[in-house]
Amino acid sequence: MFKKNSPATHPKHERTLVLIKPDAIQRSLVGEIIRRYERAGLKLVALKMFVPTKEQIEQHYTLDPHWRRVTGEKTIKSYLDRGLEPPVKDPLDVTRILLERLTRYMTSGPILAAVWQGAHAVAIVRKLTGGTEPLTSDVGTIRGDFVLDSYQMTDRDGRSIRNLVHASGSIAEAEQEIAHWFSPTELINYRLVAEQILYDVNMDGIFE
Ligand code: ADP
Ligand code: MG
């Protein structure tokens, strides 16, 4: 027989962090973005609006010790894929420039930080959010539907890609990022009525 897992390890407890970036707020897309995550069945367990500091943004992006190297390599590859010469050769130098631009972008106005909970929250939110560069993000995703930015433009203008939202890339990243932006008491443990339909084995309780 199949082994039953303990209730505490049920995938419905997975959590992920979303930052609604300054451009999304300026473009009045907050409701649209929240609606997309909400209608997938995810539960909002924390939400706040504030102007982040440079230090908070830098810390957020460097919580993962590999982020600097991985992001630098990914960026160099994106230049090579486009048949272009990267401006600098060392991945860490590439990231240093990116991080400066990213900090300028992320501190340019208020942002919203949110924690979403539900089965496969990390992967579902990444799927609904879409790929980093809006020019190539899939149609139907937030970044694919509402932005027209590209690496070609950001390289030309020396700025960060404007792609409306940040979403954690893995469960480990999500746990670190949630702890970075929220204290444990800000995360609300509560039941959503819809969860009975999403997760209950027998969908009990529909008939009167
Ligand atoms: P994602 O947000 O899709 O997880 P990354 O973690 O690689 O992407 O990068 C963080 C953010 O930095 C991106 O969302 C984007 O705003 C910006 N960014 C990343 N790479 C570039 C680049 N090559 N040029 C300009 N901005 C970039
Ligand atoms: Mg990332």
Coordinates of N, CA and C and ligand atoms in Angstrom, one line a residue:
M1 N 0.8 -1.2 0.0 CA 0.0 0.0 0.0 C 0.9 1.3 0.0
F2 N 0.3 2.4 -0.5 CA 1.0 3.6 -0.4 C 1.1 4.1 1.0
K3 N 2.3 4.7 1.4 CA 2.5 5.2 2.7 C 1.8 6.6 2.8
K4 N 1.1 6.8 3.9 CA 0.5 8.2 4.2 C 1.6 9.1 4.8
N5 N 1.7 10.3 4.2 CA 2.7 11.3 4.7 C 2.0 12.0 5.9
S6 N 2.9 12.6 6.8 CA 2.4 13.3 7.9 C 1.7 14.6 7.4
P7 N 0.7 15.1 8.1 CA 0.0 16.3 7.7 C 0.9 17.5 7.6
A8 N 2.0 17.5 8.4 CA 2.9 18.7 8.5 C 3.7 18.8 7.2
T9 N 3.9 17.7 6.4 CA 4.7 17.8 5.2 C 3.9 17.9 4.0
H10 N 2.6 18.1 4.1 CA 1.7 18.3 3.0 C 2.2 19.5 2.1
P11 N 2.2 19.3 0.8 CA 2.8 20.4 -0.1 C 2.0 21.7 0.0
K12 N 0.8 21.6 0.6 CA 0.0 22.9 0.7 C 0.6 23.9 1.7
H13 N 1.7 23.5 2.4 CA 2.3 24.4 3.3 C 3.5 25.2 2.7
E14 N 3.8 24.9 1.4 CA 4.9 25.6 0.8 C 4.6 27.1 0.6
R15 N 5.6 27.9 0.9 CA 5.5 29.3 0.8 C 6.5 29.9 -0.1
T16 N 6.1 31.1 -0.8 CA 7.1 31.8 -1.6 C 7.0 33.3 -1.4
L17 N 8.0 34.0 -1.8 CA 8.0 35.5 -1.6 C 7.9 36.1 -3.0
V18 N 7.0 37.1 -3.0 CA 6.8 38.0 -4.2 C 7.1 39.4 -3.8
L19 N 7.9 40.1 -4.6 CA 8.0 41.6 -4.4 C 7.3 42.2 -5.6
I20 N 6.4 43.1 -5.4 CA 5.8 43.8 -6.5 C 6.6 45.1 -6.6
K21 N 7.3 45.2 -7.7 CA 8.4 46.2 -7.9 C 7.8 47.6 -8.2
P22 N 8.7 48.6 -8.1 CA 8.2 50.0 -8.2 C 7.4 50.3 -9.5
D23 N 7.9 49.7 -10.6 CA 7.2 49.9 -11.9 C 5.7 49.4 -11.9
A24 N 5.5 48.3 -11.2 CA 4.2 47.7 -11.2 C 3.2 48.6 -10.4
I25 N 3.7 49.2 -9.3 CA 2.9 50.1 -8.6 C 2.6 51.4 -9.4
Q26 N 3.6 51.9 -10.1 CA 3.4 53.1 -10.9 C 2.5 52.9 -12.1
R27 N 2.4 51.6 -12.5 CA 1.5 51.3 -13.7 C 0.2 50.8 -13.2
S28 N -0.1 50.9 -12.0 CA -1.4 50.5 -11.4 C -1.8 49.0 -11.7
L29 N -0.7 48.2 -11.6 CA -1.0 46.7 -11.9 C -1.0 45.9 -10.6
V30 N -1.1 46.5 -9.4 CA -1.1 45.7 -8.2 C -2.2 44.7 -8.1
G31 N -3.4 45.2 -8.4 CA -4.6 44.4 -8.4 C -4.5 43.2 -9.3
E32 N -4.1 43.5 -10.6 CA -4.0 42.5 -11.6 C -3.0 41.4 -11.2
I33 N -1.9 41.8 -10.7 CA -0.8 40.9 -10.3 C -1.3 40.0 -9.1
I34 N -1.9 40.6 -8.1 CA -2.4 39.8 -7.0 C -3.5 38.9 -7.4
R35 N -4.4 39.3 -8.3 CA -5.5 38.5 -8.8 C -4.9 37.2 -9.5
R36 N -3.9 37.4 -10.2 CA -3.3 36.2 -11.0 C -2.8 35.1 -10.0
Y37 N -2.2 35.5 -8.9 CA -1.7 34.5 -8.0 C -2.9 33.9 -7.2
E38 N -3.8 34.9 -6.8 CA -4.9 34.5 -6.0 C -5.9 33.5 -6.7
R39 N -6.1 33.7 -8.0 CA -7.1 32.9 -8.7 C -6.5 31.5 -9.0
A40 N -5.2 31.3 -8.9 CA -4.6 30.0 -9.0 C -4.9 29.1 -7.8
G41 N -5.4 29.7 -6.7 CA -5.7 29.0 -5.5 C -4.7 29.2 -4.4
L42 N -3.7 30.1 -4.6 CA -2.7 30.4 -3.6 C -3.3 31.3 -2.5
K43 N -2.8 31.1 -1.3 CA -3.3 31.9 -0.1 C -2.3 33.0 0.2
L44 N -2.8 34.2 0.4 CA -1.9 35.3 0.8 C -1.8 35.3 2.3
V45 N -0.6 35.1 2.8 CA -0.4 35.0 4.2 C 0.4 36.2 4.9
A46 N 0.9 37.1 4.0 CA 1.5 38.3 4.5 C 1.6 39.3 3.4
L47 N 1.4 40.6 3.7 CA 1.5 41.6 2.7 C 1.8 43.0 3.4
K48 N 2.8 43.7 2.8 CA 3.1 45.0 3.3 C 3.7 45.9 2.2
M49 N 3.5 47.2 2.4 CA 4.0 48.2 1.4 C 5.0 49.1 2.1
F50 N 6.1 49.4 1.4 CA 7.2 50.3 2.0 C 8.2 50.7 0.9
V51 N 9.1 51.6 1.3 CA 10.2 52.0 0.4 C 11.4 51.3 0.9
P52 N 12.0 50.3 0.1 CA 13.1 49.6 0.6 C 14.4 50.4 0.6
T53 N 15.3 50.0 1.5 CA 16.7 50.7 1.5 C 17.6 49.9 0.5
K54 N 18.7 50.6 0.1 CA 19.7 50.1 -0.7 C 20.2 48.8 -0.1
E55 N 20.5 48.8 1.2 CA 21.1 47.7 1.9 C 20.1 46.5 1.9
Q56 N 18.8 46.8 2.1 CA 17.8 45.7 2.1 C 17.8 45.0 0.7
I57 N 17.9 45.8 -0.3 CA 17.8 45.2 -1.7 C 19.1 44.4 -2.0
E58 N 20.3 45.0 -1.6 CA 21.5 44.3 -1.8 C 21.5 42.9 -1.1
Q59 N 21.1 43.0 0.2 CA 21.0 41.7 1.0 C 20.1 40.7 0.4
H60 N 18.9 41.2 -0.1 CA 18.0 40.3 -0.7 C 18.6 39.5 -1.8
Y61 N 19.3 40.2 -2.7 CA 19.8 39.5 -3.9 C 21.0 38.7 -3.6
T62 N 21.7 38.9 -2.5 CA 22.9 38.2 -2.2 C 22.7 37.2 -1.1
L63 N 21.5 36.9 -0.7 CA 21.2 35.9 0.3 C 21.8 34.5 -0.1
D64 N 21.7 34.2 -1.4 CA 22.3 33.0 -2.0 C 23.7 33.3 -2.3
P65 N 24.7 32.6 -1.7 CA 26.1 33.0 -1.9 C 26.5 32.7 -3.4
H66 N 25.7 31.9 -4.1 CA 26.1 31.6 -5.5 C 25.5 32.6 -6.5
W67 N 24.6 33.5 -6.0 CA 23.8 34.4 -6.9 C 24.7 35.3 -7.8
R68 N 25.8 35.8 -7.1 CA 26.7 36.7 -7.9 C 27.3 36.0 -9.1
R69 N 27.8 34.8 -8.8 CA 28.5 34.1 -9.9 C 27.5 33.6 -11.0
V70 N 26.4 33.0 -10.5 CA 25.4 32.4 -11.4 C 24.8 33.5 -12.3
T71 N 24.4 34.6 -11.7 CA 23.8 35.7 -12.4 C 24.8 36.3 -13.4
G72 N 26.1 36.4 -13.0 CA 27.1 37.0 -13.9 C 27.3 36.0 -15.2
E73 N 27.3 34.7 -14.9 CA 27.5 33.7 -16.0 C 26.3 33.8 -16.9
K74 N 25.1 33.9 -16.3 CA 23.8 33.9 -17.1 C 23.8 35.1 -18.0
T75 N 24.2 36.2 -17.5 CA 24.2 37.5 -18.2 C 25.3 37.4 -19.4
I76 N 26.4 36.9 -19.1 CA 27.5 36.7 -20.1 C 26.9 35.8 -21.2
K77 N 26.3 34.8 -20.8 CA 25.7 33.8 -21.8 C 24.6 34.6 -22.7
S78 N 23.8 35.4 -22.1 CA 22.8 36.1 -22.8 C 23.4 37.1 -23.9
Y79 N 24.6 37.6 -23.6 CA 25.3 38.5 -24.5 C 25.8 37.6 -25.7
L80 N 26.4 36.5 -25.3 CA 27.0 35.6 -26.4 C 25.9 35.0 -27.3
D81 N 24.7 34.6 -26.6 CA 23.6 34.1 -27.4 C 23.1 35.1 -28.4
R82 N 23.2 36.4 -28.1 CA 22.8 37.5 -29.0 C 23.9 37.9 -30.0
G83 N 25.0 37.1 -30.0 CA 26.1 37.4 -30.9 C 26.9 38.7 -30.5
L84 N 26.8 39.1 -29.2 CA 27.4 40.3 -28.7 C 28.6 39.9 -27.8
E85 N 29.5 40.9 -27.7 CA 30.7 40.7 -26.8 C 30.3 41.3 -25.4
P86 N 30.4 40.5 -24.3 CA 30.1 41.0 -23.0 C 31.0 42.2 -22.7
P87 N 30.4 43.3 -22.0 CA 31.2 44.5 -21.7 C 32.4 44.2 -20.8
V88 N 32.2 43.3 -19.8 CA 33.4 42.8 -19.0 C 33.4 41.3 -19.0
K89 N 34.6 40.7 -18.8 CA 34.7 39.2 -18.9 C 34.4 38.5 -17.6
D90 N 34.7 39.1 -16.4 CA 34.6 38.4 -15.1 C 33.1 38.4 -14.7
P91 N 32.5 37.2 -14.5 CA 31.1 37.2 -14.1 C 30.8 38.1 -12.8
L92 N 31.7 38.1 -11.9 CA 31.5 38.9 -10.7 C 31.4 40.4 -11.0
D93 N 32.2 40.9 -12.0 CA 32.2 42.3 -12.4 C 30.8 42.6 -13.0
V94 N 30.4 41.6 -13.8 CA 29.1 41.8 -14.5 C 28.0 42.0 -13.5
T95 N 28.0 41.1 -12.4 CA 27.0 41.2 -11.4 C 27.1 42.5 -10.6
R96 N 28.3 42.9 -10.3 CA 28.4 44.2 -9.6 C 27.7 45.3 -10.3
I97 N 27.9 45.4 -11.6 CA 27.2 46.4 -12.4 C 25.7 46.2 -12.3
L98 N 25.3 44.9 -12.5 CA 23.8 44.6 -12.5 C 23.2 45.0 -11.1
L99 N 23.9 44.7 -10.1 CA 23.4 44.9 -8.7 C 23.2 46.4 -8.4
E100 N 24.1 47.2 -8.9 CA 24.0 48.7 -8.8 C 22.7 49.2 -9.5
R101 N 22.5 48.7 -10.7 CA 21.3 49.1 -11.5 C 20.1 48.6 -10.8
L102 N 20.1 47.4 -10.3 CA 19.0 46.7 -9.7 C 18.6 47.5 -8.4
T103 N 19.6 47.9 -7.7 CA 19.3 48.7 -6.4 C 18.7 50.0 -6.8
R104 N 19.2 50.7 -7.8 CA 18.6 52.0 -8.2 C 17.1 51.8 -8.6
Y105 N 16.8 50.7 -9.3 CA 15.5 50.4 -9.8 C 14.6 50.1 -8.6
M106 N 15.0 49.2 -7.7 CA 14.2 48.7 -6.6 C 13.9 49.7 -5.5
T107 N 14.8 50.8 -5.4 CA 14.6 51.8 -4.4 C 14.0 53.1 -5.0
S108 N 13.5 53.0 -6.2 CA 13.0 54.2 -6.9 C 11.6 54.6 -6.4
G109 N 11.0 53.8 -5.7 CA 9.6 54.1 -5.2 C 9.1 53.0 -4.3
P110 N 7.9 53.1 -3.8 CA 7.4 52.0 -2.9 C 7.3 50.7 -3.6
I111 N 7.4 49.6 -2.8 CA 7.2 48.3 -3.3 C 6.2 47.5 -2.4
L112 N 5.7 46.4 -2.8 CA 4.9 45.6 -1.9 C 5.6 44.2 -1.8
A113 N 5.7 43.7 -0.5 CA 6.2 42.4 -0.3 C 5.1 41.5 0.1
A114 N 5.0 40.3 -0.5 CA 3.9 39.4 -0.2 C 4.4 38.0 0.0
V115 N 3.8 37.2 0.8 CA 4.1 35.8 1.0 C 2.8 35.0 0.5
W116 N 3.0 34.1 -0.4 CA 1.9 33.2 -0.9 C 2.2 31.8 -0.5
Q117 N 1.1 31.2 -0.1 CA 1.2 29.8 0.4 C 0.2 28.9 -0.4
G118 N 0.7 27.6 -0.7 CA -0.1 26.7 -1.3 C 0.7 25.6 -2.0
A119 N 0.1 24.5 -2.5 CA 0.9 23.4 -3.1 C 1.8 24.0 -4.2
H120 N 3.0 23.6 -4.2 CA 4.0 24.0 -5.2 C 4.1 25.5 -5.4
A121 N 3.9 26.3 -4.3 CA 3.8 27.8 -4.4 C 5.0 28.4 -5.2
V122 N 6.2 27.8 -4.9 CA 7.4 28.4 -5.6 C 7.2 28.3 -7.1
A123 N 7.0 27.0 -7.6 CA 7.0 26.7 -9.0 C 5.8 27.4 -9.7
I124 N 4.6 27.4 -9.0 CA 3.4 27.9 -9.6 C 3.6 29.5 -9.8
V125 N 4.1 30.1 -8.8 CA 4.3 31.6 -8.9 C 5.3 31.9 -10.0
R126 N 6.4 31.1 -10.1 CA 7.4 31.4 -11.1 C 6.7 31.2 -12.5
K127 N 5.9 30.2 -12.6 CA 5.2 29.9 -13.9 C 4.3 31.1 -14.3
L128 N 3.5 31.6 -13.3 CA 2.6 32.7 -13.6 C 3.3 34.0 -13.8
T129 N 4.6 34.1 -13.3 CA 5.3 35.3 -13.4 C 6.0 35.4 -14.7
G130 N 6.6 34.3 -15.2 CA 7.3 34.3 -16.5 C 8.8 34.6 -16.4
G131 N 9.5 34.4 -17.5 CA 10.9 34.5 -17.6 C 11.4 36.0 -17.3
T132 N 12.7 36.1 -17.0 CA 13.2 37.4 -16.6 C 13.0 38.5 -17.6
E133 N 13.3 38.2 -18.9 CA 13.2 39.3 -20.0 C 11.9 39.4 -20.6
P134 N 11.1 40.4 -20.4 CA 9.8 40.5 -20.9 C 9.6 40.2 -22.4
L135 N 10.6 40.6 -23.2 CA 10.6 40.4 -24.6 C 10.4 38.9 -24.9
T136 N 11.0 38.0 -24.1 CA 10.9 36.6 -24.4 C 10.0 35.8 -23.4
S137 N 9.5 36.5 -22.4 CA 8.6 35.8 -21.4 C 7.4 35.3 -22.1
D138 N 6.9 34.1 -21.7 CA 5.7 33.5 -22.3 C 4.5 34.4 -22.3
V139 N 3.7 34.4 -23.4 CA 2.4 35.0 -23.4 C 1.5 34.4 -22.3
G140 N 0.7 35.2 -21.6 CA -0.1 34.6 -20.5 C 0.5 34.8 -19.2
T141 N 1.8 35.1 -19.1 CA 2.5 35.3 -17.8 C 2.4 36.8 -17.5
I142 N 2.7 37.2 -16.3 CA 2.6 38.6 -15.9 C 3.7 39.4 -16.7
R143 N 4.9 38.9 -16.7 CA 6.0 39.6 -17.4 C 5.7 39.6 -18.9
G144 N 5.1 38.6 -19.4 CA 4.9 38.4 -20.9 C 3.7 39.3 -21.3
D145 N 2.7 39.5 -20.5 CA 1.5 40.2 -20.8 C 1.6 41.7 -20.6
F146 N 2.4 42.2 -19.7 CA 2.3 43.6 -19.3 C 3.5 44.5 -19.5
V147 N 4.6 43.9 -20.0 CA 5.8 44.7 -20.2 C 6.4 44.4 -21.6
L148 N 7.2 45.4 -22.1 CA 7.8 45.3 -23.4 C 9.3 45.5 -23.3
D149 N 9.9 45.3 -22.1 CA 11.3 45.6 -21.9 C 12.2 44.5 -22.5
S150 N 13.4 44.8 -22.8 CA 14.4 43.8 -23.4 C 15.8 44.1 -22.9
Y151 N 16.7 43.1 -23.0 CA 18.1 43.3 -22.7 C 18.7 44.4 -23.6
Q152 N 18.2 44.4 -24.9 CA 18.7 45.3 -25.8 C 18.6 46.8 -25.3
M153 N 17.4 47.0 -24.8 CA 17.1 48.4 -24.3 C 17.8 48.7 -23.0
T154 N 17.9 47.7 -22.1 CA 18.5 48.0 -20.8 C 20.0 48.1 -20.9
D155 N 20.6 47.4 -21.9 CA 22.1 47.5 -22.1 C 22.4 48.9 -22.7
R156 N 21.5 49.3 -23.6 CA 21.7 50.6 -24.3 C 21.6 51.8 -23.3
D157 N 20.6 51.6 -22.3 CA 20.4 52.7 -21.4 C 21.0 52.5 -20.0
G158 N 21.8 51.4 -19.9 CA 22.5 51.2 -18.6 C 21.6 51.1 -17.4
R159 N 20.6 50.3 -17.5 CA 19.6 50.2 -16.4 C 19.2 48.7 -16.2
S160 N 18.4 48.5 -15.2 CA 17.9 47.1 -14.9 C 16.6 46.8 -15.8
I161 N 16.4 45.5 -16.0 CA 15.2 45.1 -16.7 C 14.0 45.4 -15.8
R162 N 13.0 46.1 -16.4 CA 11.8 46.3 -15.6 C 10.8 45.2 -15.9
N163 N 10.6 44.4 -14.9 CA 9.7 43.2 -15.1 C 8.7 43.0 -14.0
L164 N 8.3 44.1 -13.3 CA 7.1 44.1 -12.4 C 7.2 43.4 -11.1
V165 N 7.7 42.2 -11.1 CA 7.7 41.4 -9.9 C 9.0 40.6 -9.7
H166 N 9.3 40.3 -8.5 CA 10.3 39.3 -8.1 C 9.6 38.1 -7.5
A167 N 10.0 36.9 -7.9 CA 9.4 35.7 -7.3 C 10.6 34.8 -6.9
S168 N 10.5 34.2 -5.8 CA 11.6 33.3 -5.3 C 11.8 32.2 -6.3
G169 N 13.1 31.8 -6.5 CA 13.5 30.8 -7.5 C 13.5 29.3 -7.1
S170 N 13.5 29.1 -5.8 CA 13.5 27.7 -5.2 C 13.0 27.8 -3.8
I171 N 12.7 26.6 -3.3 CA 12.1 26.5 -1.9 C 13.1 27.1 -0.9
A172 N 14.4 26.8 -1.1 CA 15.4 27.3 -0.2 C 15.5 28.8 -0.2
E173 N 15.5 29.3 -1.5 CA 15.6 30.8 -1.7 C 14.4 31.4 -1.0
A174 N 13.2 30.8 -1.2 CA 12.0 31.4 -0.6 C 12.1 31.5 0.9
E175 N 12.6 30.4 1.5 CA 12.7 30.5 3.0 C 13.6 31.6 3.5
Q176 N 14.7 31.8 2.8 CA 15.6 32.8 3.2 C 15.0 34.2 2.9
E177 N 14.4 34.3 1.8 CA 13.8 35.7 1.4 C 12.6 36.1 2.3
I178 N 11.8 35.1 2.7 CA 10.7 35.4 3.6 C 11.2 35.9 4.9
A179 N 12.3 35.2 5.4 CA 12.9 35.5 6.7 C 13.6 36.9 6.6
H180 N 14.0 37.3 5.4 CA 14.7 38.6 5.2 C 13.7 39.7 5.3
W181 N 12.5 39.5 4.8 CA 11.5 40.6 4.7 C 10.4 40.6 5.8
F182 N 10.2 39.5 6.4 CA 9.1 39.4 7.4 C 9.6 38.7 8.7
S183 N 9.0 39.2 9.8 CA 9.3 38.5 11.1 C 8.2 37.4 11.2
P184 N 8.5 36.4 11.9 CA 7.5 35.2 12.0 C 6.1 35.7 12.4
T185 N 6.0 36.7 13.2 CA 4.6 37.1 13.7 C 3.9 37.8 12.6
E186 N 4.5 38.2 11.5 CA 3.8 38.9 10.4 C 3.2 37.9 9.4
L187 N 3.5 36.6 9.6 CA 3.0 35.6 8.7 C 1.7 35.0 9.4
I188 N 0.6 35.1 8.7 CA -0.7 34.7 9.4 C -1.0 33.3 9.0
N189 N -1.2 32.5 10.1 CA -1.7 31.1 9.9 C -3.2 31.1 10.0
Y190 N -3.8 30.8 8.9 CA -5.3 30.8 8.9 C -5.8 29.8 7.8
R191 N -7.0 29.4 7.9 CA -7.6 28.5 6.9 C -8.4 29.3 5.8
L192 N -8.3 29.0 4.6 CA -9.0 29.6 3.5 C -10.1 28.6 3.2
V193 N -11.4 29.1 3.0 CA -12.5 28.1 2.7 C -12.2 27.3 1.5
A194 N -11.7 27.9 0.5 CA -11.4 27.2 -0.8 C -10.4 26.0 -0.7
E195 N -9.6 26.0 0.4 CA -8.7 24.9 0.6 C -9.4 23.6 0.7
Q196 N -10.6 23.6 1.2 CA -11.3 22.3 1.3 C -11.5 21.7 0.0
I197 N -11.8 22.5 -1.0 CA -12.0 22.0 -2.4 C -10.6 21.7 -3.1
L198 N -9.6 22.5 -2.8 CA -8.3 22.3 -3.4 C -7.6 21.0 -2.8
Y199 N -7.7 20.8 -1.5 CA -6.9 19.8 -0.9 C -7.6 18.6 -0.2
D200 N -8.9 18.8 0.2 CA -9.5 17.8 0.9 C -9.7 16.5 0.1
V201 N -9.4 15.4 0.6 CA -9.4 14.1 -0.1 C -10.8 13.8 -0.7
N202 N -11.8 14.0 0.1 CA -13.2 13.6 -0.3 C -14.1 14.8 -0.8
M203 N -13.6 16.0 -0.7 CA -14.4 17.2 -0.9 C -15.7 17.1 -0.1
D204 N -15.5 16.8 1.2 CA -16.6 16.7 2.1 C -17.2 18.1 2.3
G205 N -18.5 18.1 2.7 CA -19.1 19.3 3.2 C -19.7 20.2 2.2
I206 N -19.9 19.7 1.0 CA -20.6 20.5 0.0 C -22.1 20.5 0.2
F207 N -22.7 19.3 0.4 CA -24.1 19.1 0.5 C -24.6 19.5 1.9
E208 N -25.8 20.1 1.9 CA -26.4 20.5 3.2 C -27.1 19.3 3.8
Ligands
ADP1 P1 14.6 36.7 -11.9 O1 14.0 38.0 -11.3 O2 13.8 36.3 -13.1 O3 14.8 35.6 -10.9 P2 17.5 37.2 -11.7 O4 17.4 36.7 -10.3 O5 18.5 36.6 -12.7 O6 16.1 37.1 -12.4 O7 17.8 38.8 -11.7 C1 17.2 39.6 -10.8 C2 16.6 40.8 -11.5 O8 17.7 41.6 -12.0 C3 15.7 40.6 -12.7 O9 14.4 40.4 -12.3 C4 15.9 41.9 -13.4 O10 15.1 42.9 -12.9 C5 17.4 42.2 -13.2 N1 18.3 41.6 -14.3 C6 18.7 40.4 -14.3 N2 19.6 40.2 -15.3 C7 19.6 41.4 -16.0 C8 20.3 41.9 -17.2 N3 21.1 41.1 -17.9 N4 20.1 43.2 -17.5 C9 19.3 44.0 -16.8 N5 18.6 43.6 -15.7 C10 18.8 42.3 -15.3
MG2 MG 16.1 35.4 -9.2

